[in-house]
mmCIF file of C-alpha atoms and ligand atoms in Angstrom:
data_model
loop_
_atom_site.group_PDB
_atom_site.id
_atom_site.type_symbol
_atom_site.label_atom_id
_atom_site.label_comp_id
_atom_site.label_asym_id
_atom_site.label_seq_id
_atom_site.Cartn_x
_atom_site.Cartn_y
_atom_site.Cartn_z
ATOM 1 C CA MET A 1 -60.775 113.547 13.429
ATOM 2 C CA SER A 2 -62.328 116.531 11.668
ATOM 3 C CA THR A 3 -59.479 116.704 9.187
ATOM 4 C CA ARG A 4 -60.094 113.048 8.375
ATOM 5 C CA TYR A 5 -63.791 113.748 7.866
ATOM 6 C CA VAL A 6 -63.191 116.651 5.490
ATOM 7 C CA GLU A 7 -60.752 114.481 3.498
ATOM 8 C CA THR A 8 -63.083 111.479 3.406
ATOM 9 C CA LEU A 9 -65.919 113.700 2.263
ATOM 10 C CA VAL A 10 -63.819 114.955 -0.649
ATOM 11 C CA THR A 11 -63.038 111.323 -1.559
ATOM 12 C CA LEU A 12 -66.752 110.527 -1.539
ATOM 13 C CA ALA A 13 -67.467 113.491 -3.817
ATOM 14 C CA VAL A 14 -64.740 112.401 -6.242
ATOM 15 C CA MET A 15 -66.207 108.886 -6.378
ATOM 16 C CA ALA A 16 -69.661 110.357 -7.032
ATOM 17 C CA GLU A 17 -68.160 112.418 -9.883
ATOM 18 C CA LEU A 18 -66.551 109.328 -11.422
ATOM 19 C CA LYS A 19 -69.768 107.314 -11.282
ATOM 20 C CA ALA A 20 -71.804 110.171 -12.766
ATOM 21 C CA ALA A 21 -69.166 110.695 -15.466
ATOM 22 C CA ALA A 22 -69.560 107.029 -16.459
ATOM 23 C CA VAL A 23 -73.326 107.554 -16.883
ATOM 24 C CA PHE A 24 -72.631 110.720 -18.899
ATOM 25 C CA ALA A 25 -70.283 108.742 -21.197
ATOM 26 C CA ARG A 26 -73.101 106.266 -21.899
ATOM 27 C CA TRP A 27 -75.459 109.173 -22.679
ATOM 28 C CA GLU A 28 -72.834 110.852 -24.881
ATOM 29 C CA SER A 29 -72.316 107.658 -26.888
ATOM 30 C CA GLY A 30 -76.064 107.463 -27.539
ATOM 31 C CA GLU A 31 -76.592 104.362 -25.404
ATOM 32 C CA LEU A 32 -78.910 106.316 -23.057
ATOM 33 C CA ASP A 33 -81.527 108.888 -24.009
ATOM 34 C CA ASP A 34 -82.280 111.889 -21.755
ATOM 35 C CA GLU A 35 -84.926 110.085 -19.689
ATOM 36 C CA GLU A 36 -82.700 107.049 -19.197
ATOM 37 C CA PHE A 37 -79.880 109.358 -18.156
ATOM 38 C CA VAL A 38 -82.137 111.026 -15.563
ATOM 39 C CA ALA A 39 -83.295 107.671 -14.168
ATOM 40 C CA LEU A 40 -79.811 106.162 -13.932
ATOM 41 C CA ALA A 41 -78.200 109.345 -12.590
ATOM 42 C CA GLU A 42 -80.914 109.539 -9.936
ATOM 43 C CA THR A 43 -80.279 105.943 -8.817
ATOM 44 C CA ILE A 44 -76.531 106.452 -8.643
ATOM 45 C CA LEU A 45 -76.572 109.881 -6.993
ATOM 46 C CA TRP A 46 -79.242 108.889 -4.473
ATOM 47 C CA ARG A 47 -76.849 106.198 -3.262
ATOM 48 C CA GLU A 48 -73.927 108.630 -3.102
ATOM 49 C CA CYS A 49 -76.080 111.081 -1.110
ATOM 50 C CA ALA A 50 -77.044 108.265 1.268
ATOM 51 C CA ARG A 51 -73.351 107.461 1.718
ATOM 52 C CA GLY A 52 -72.722 111.147 2.469
ATOM 53 C CA VAL A 53 -75.403 111.078 5.156
ATOM 54 C CA ALA A 54 -73.940 107.900 6.694
ATOM 55 C CA LEU A 55 -70.445 109.394 6.629
ATOM 56 C CA ALA A 56 -71.612 112.569 8.390
ATOM 57 C CA ASP A 57 -73.521 110.539 10.972
ATOM 58 C CA VAL A 58 -70.597 108.238 11.785
ATOM 59 C CA SER A 59 -68.060 111.081 11.753
ATOM 60 C CA LEU A 60 -70.115 113.143 14.203
ATOM 61 C CA ALA A 61 -70.484 110.132 16.510
ATOM 62 C CA ALA A 62 -66.737 109.450 16.315
ATOM 63 C CA PHE A 63 -65.881 113.101 17.003
ATOM 64 C CA LEU A 64 -68.196 113.212 20.024
ATOM 65 C CA SER A 65 -66.948 109.858 21.325
ATOM 66 C CA ALA A 66 -63.338 111.041 21.152
ATOM 67 C CA SER A 67 -64.137 114.445 22.686
ATOM 68 C CA LEU A 68 -66.295 113.131 25.514
ATOM 69 C CA GLY A 69 -64.284 110.003 26.214
ATOM 70 C CA SER A 70 -67.364 107.803 26.047
ATOM 71 C CA THR A 71 -69.096 106.056 23.174
ATOM 72 C CA VAL A 72 -71.661 108.121 21.277
ATOM 73 C CA LEU A 73 -73.667 106.055 18.822
ATOM 74 C CA PRO A 74 -74.587 107.216 15.310
ATOM 75 C CA LEU A 75 -78.167 108.493 14.961
ATOM 76 C CA ALA A 76 -79.113 106.370 11.920
ATOM 77 C CA LEU A 77 -79.865 109.539 9.975
ATOM 78 C CA GLY A 78 -81.603 109.212 6.629
ATOM 79 C CA LEU A 79 -82.013 111.482 3.650
ATOM 80 C CA PRO A 80 -84.426 114.345 4.407
ATOM 81 C CA GLU A 81 -88.065 114.615 3.263
ATOM 82 C CA GLY A 82 -88.295 115.519 -0.376
ATOM 83 C CA HIS A 83 -84.678 114.638 -1.141
ATOM 84 C CA THR A 84 -85.517 112.356 -4.085
ATOM 85 C CA ARG A 85 -87.783 114.998 -5.629
ATOM 86 C CA ARG A 86 -85.132 117.730 -5.280
ATOM 87 C CA LEU A 87 -82.413 115.442 -6.623
ATOM 88 C CA ARG A 88 -84.509 114.551 -9.672
ATOM 89 C CA ALA A 89 -85.316 118.238 -10.285
ATOM 90 C CA ASN A 90 -81.608 119.136 -10.100
ATOM 91 C CA ILE A 91 -80.709 116.351 -12.549
ATOM 92 C CA ARG A 92 -83.470 117.479 -14.927
ATOM 93 C CA ALA A 93 -82.246 121.092 -14.694
ATOM 94 C CA THR A 94 -78.727 119.921 -15.556
ATOM 95 C CA VAL A 95 -80.080 118.019 -18.576
ATOM 96 C CA ALA A 96 -82.192 121.027 -19.638
ATOM 97 C CA ALA A 97 -79.132 123.289 -19.493
ATOM 98 C CA GLY A 98 -77.327 120.961 -21.918
ATOM 99 C CA LEU A 99 -75.315 118.071 -20.539
ATOM 100 C CA THR A 100 -71.555 118.373 -20.447
ATOM 101 C CA GLY A 101 -68.991 116.236 -18.653
ATOM 102 C CA GLU A 102 -68.264 119.227 -16.417
ATOM 103 C CA SER A 103 -71.900 119.975 -15.524
ATOM 104 C CA VAL A 104 -72.471 116.324 -14.616
ATOM 105 C CA ARG A 105 -69.371 116.266 -12.379
ATOM 106 C CA VAL A 106 -70.447 119.513 -10.653
ATOM 107 C CA LEU A 107 -73.919 118.039 -10.083
ATOM 108 C CA ALA A 108 -72.544 114.811 -8.573
ATOM 109 C CA ARG A 109 -70.094 116.694 -6.390
ATOM 110 C CA SER A 110 -72.599 119.225 -5.063
ATOM 111 C CA GLU A 111 -75.346 116.664 -4.396
ATOM 112 C CA SER A 112 -73.114 114.275 -2.454
ATOM 113 C CA LEU A 113 -71.417 117.039 -0.458
ATOM 114 C CA SER A 114 -74.595 118.913 0.440
ATOM 115 C CA ALA A 115 -76.293 115.692 1.569
ATOM 116 C CA ALA A 116 -73.455 115.155 4.061
ATOM 117 C CA GLN A 117 -73.353 118.806 5.177
ATOM 118 C CA ASP A 118 -77.095 118.927 5.789
ATOM 119 C CA ALA A 119 -76.999 115.588 7.631
ATOM 120 C CA TYR A 120 -74.196 116.848 9.883
ATOM 121 C CA THR A 121 -76.337 119.902 10.701
ATOM 122 C CA GLU A 122 -79.272 117.640 11.543
ATOM 123 C CA GLY A 123 -77.019 115.374 13.619
ATOM 124 C CA MET A 124 -75.687 118.299 15.666
ATOM 125 C CA ARG A 125 -79.240 119.498 16.224
ATOM 126 C CA GLN A 126 -80.347 116.053 17.448
ATOM 127 C CA GLN A 127 -77.278 115.728 19.674
ATOM 128 C CA GLY A 128 -77.878 119.170 21.184
ATOM 129 C CA ILE A 129 -74.460 120.518 20.151
ATOM 130 C CA PRO A 130 -74.206 124.118 21.477
ATOM 131 C CA ALA A 131 -72.033 125.578 18.712
ATOM 132 C CA TRP A 132 -69.919 124.761 15.672
ATOM 133 C CA THR A 133 -67.298 126.255 13.396
ATOM 134 C CA ARG A 134 -66.494 125.802 9.705
ATOM 135 C CA VAL A 135 -63.620 123.568 8.614
ATOM 136 C CA LEU A 136 -62.296 124.500 5.167
ATOM 137 C CA ASN A 137 -61.359 121.937 2.551
ATOM 138 C CA SER A 138 -58.037 122.480 0.775
ATOM 139 C CA GLY A 139 -59.604 124.186 -2.251
ATOM 140 C CA ALA A 140 -62.005 126.409 -0.301
ATOM 141 C CA CYS A 141 -63.193 129.572 -2.069
ATOM 142 C CA GLU A 142 -62.666 133.115 -0.781
ATOM 143 C CA LEU A 143 -66.176 133.439 0.631
ATOM 144 C CA CYS A 144 -65.818 130.232 2.654
ATOM 145 C CA ARG A 145 -62.364 131.326 3.872
ATOM 146 C CA ASP A 146 -63.953 134.566 5.129
ATOM 147 C CA LEU A 147 -66.552 132.556 7.056
ATOM 148 C CA ALA A 148 -63.964 130.260 8.674
ATOM 149 C CA GLY A 149 -63.380 130.868 12.357
ATOM 150 C CA ASP A 150 -66.894 132.114 13.090
ATOM 151 C CA VAL A 151 -68.636 130.309 15.931
ATOM 152 C CA LEU A 152 -72.278 129.625 15.118
ATOM 153 C CA PRO A 153 -75.151 128.284 17.227
ATOM 154 C CA GLY A 154 -75.505 124.511 17.123
ATOM 155 C CA ASP A 155 -78.764 124.598 15.188
ATOM 156 C CA ALA A 156 -77.569 127.131 12.574
ATOM 157 C CA GLU A 157 -77.481 125.756 9.057
ATOM 158 C CA MET A 158 -74.145 125.908 7.257
ATOM 159 C CA TYR A 159 -73.900 128.157 4.221
ATOM 160 C CA HIS A 160 -72.717 126.010 1.329
ATOM 161 C CA HIS A 161 -72.469 126.955 -2.299
ATOM 162 C CA LYS A 162 -72.552 124.498 -5.193
ATOM 163 C CA GLY A 163 -69.636 122.100 -4.790
ATOM 164 C CA CYS A 164 -68.588 123.529 -1.422
ATOM 165 C CA GLY A 165 -66.466 120.926 0.414
ATOM 166 C CA CYS A 166 -66.401 122.643 3.812
ATOM 167 C CA THR A 167 -67.460 120.722 6.914
ATOM 168 C CA GLN A 168 -68.627 121.581 10.427
ATOM 169 C CA ARG A 169 -66.716 120.957 13.646
ATOM 170 C CA PRO A 170 -68.763 120.906 16.843
ATOM 171 C CA ILE A 171 -67.668 123.131 19.718
ATOM 172 C CA LEU A 172 -68.594 121.534 23.012
ATOM 173 C CA ASN A 173 -69.080 123.330 26.375
HETATM 174 ZN ZN1 LIG B 1 -66.888 125.995 1.182
#
């Protein structure tokens, strides 16, 4: 179940990258100016972040249902307070640093992944999960590999760097 979640999350991030890259191509061709890029990127990435939140919510419910042997419903989590403002600021910072295909892909990847990671943290908190451990994605960096295996309190936030594809696995009992 957790392996499936980590894989699905990577798929979501790749789709976010592709959609953002398409917006970048329109900017690069001169079809969009900077402000239009910001507005369109915000619309597209907001949706990808919302999908990340929904994925985390459903995956946590599925994990708990399977572990407990009884149905646990999703929490209907939403994006956190101030998400739109932070997203817009991050897009503007990316534009200010000079847009490249790579910087746009990194932005899309990190925004969609962190939305899901933060939602999973919030979900575990609401479900009263006692502890969790980090699940590495296949391309995990050295720092994340060092952190793997640690058991953290249920309400502890997960360290995640830009583009980190790690996920949390609840530890029950
Ligand atoms: Zn990581």
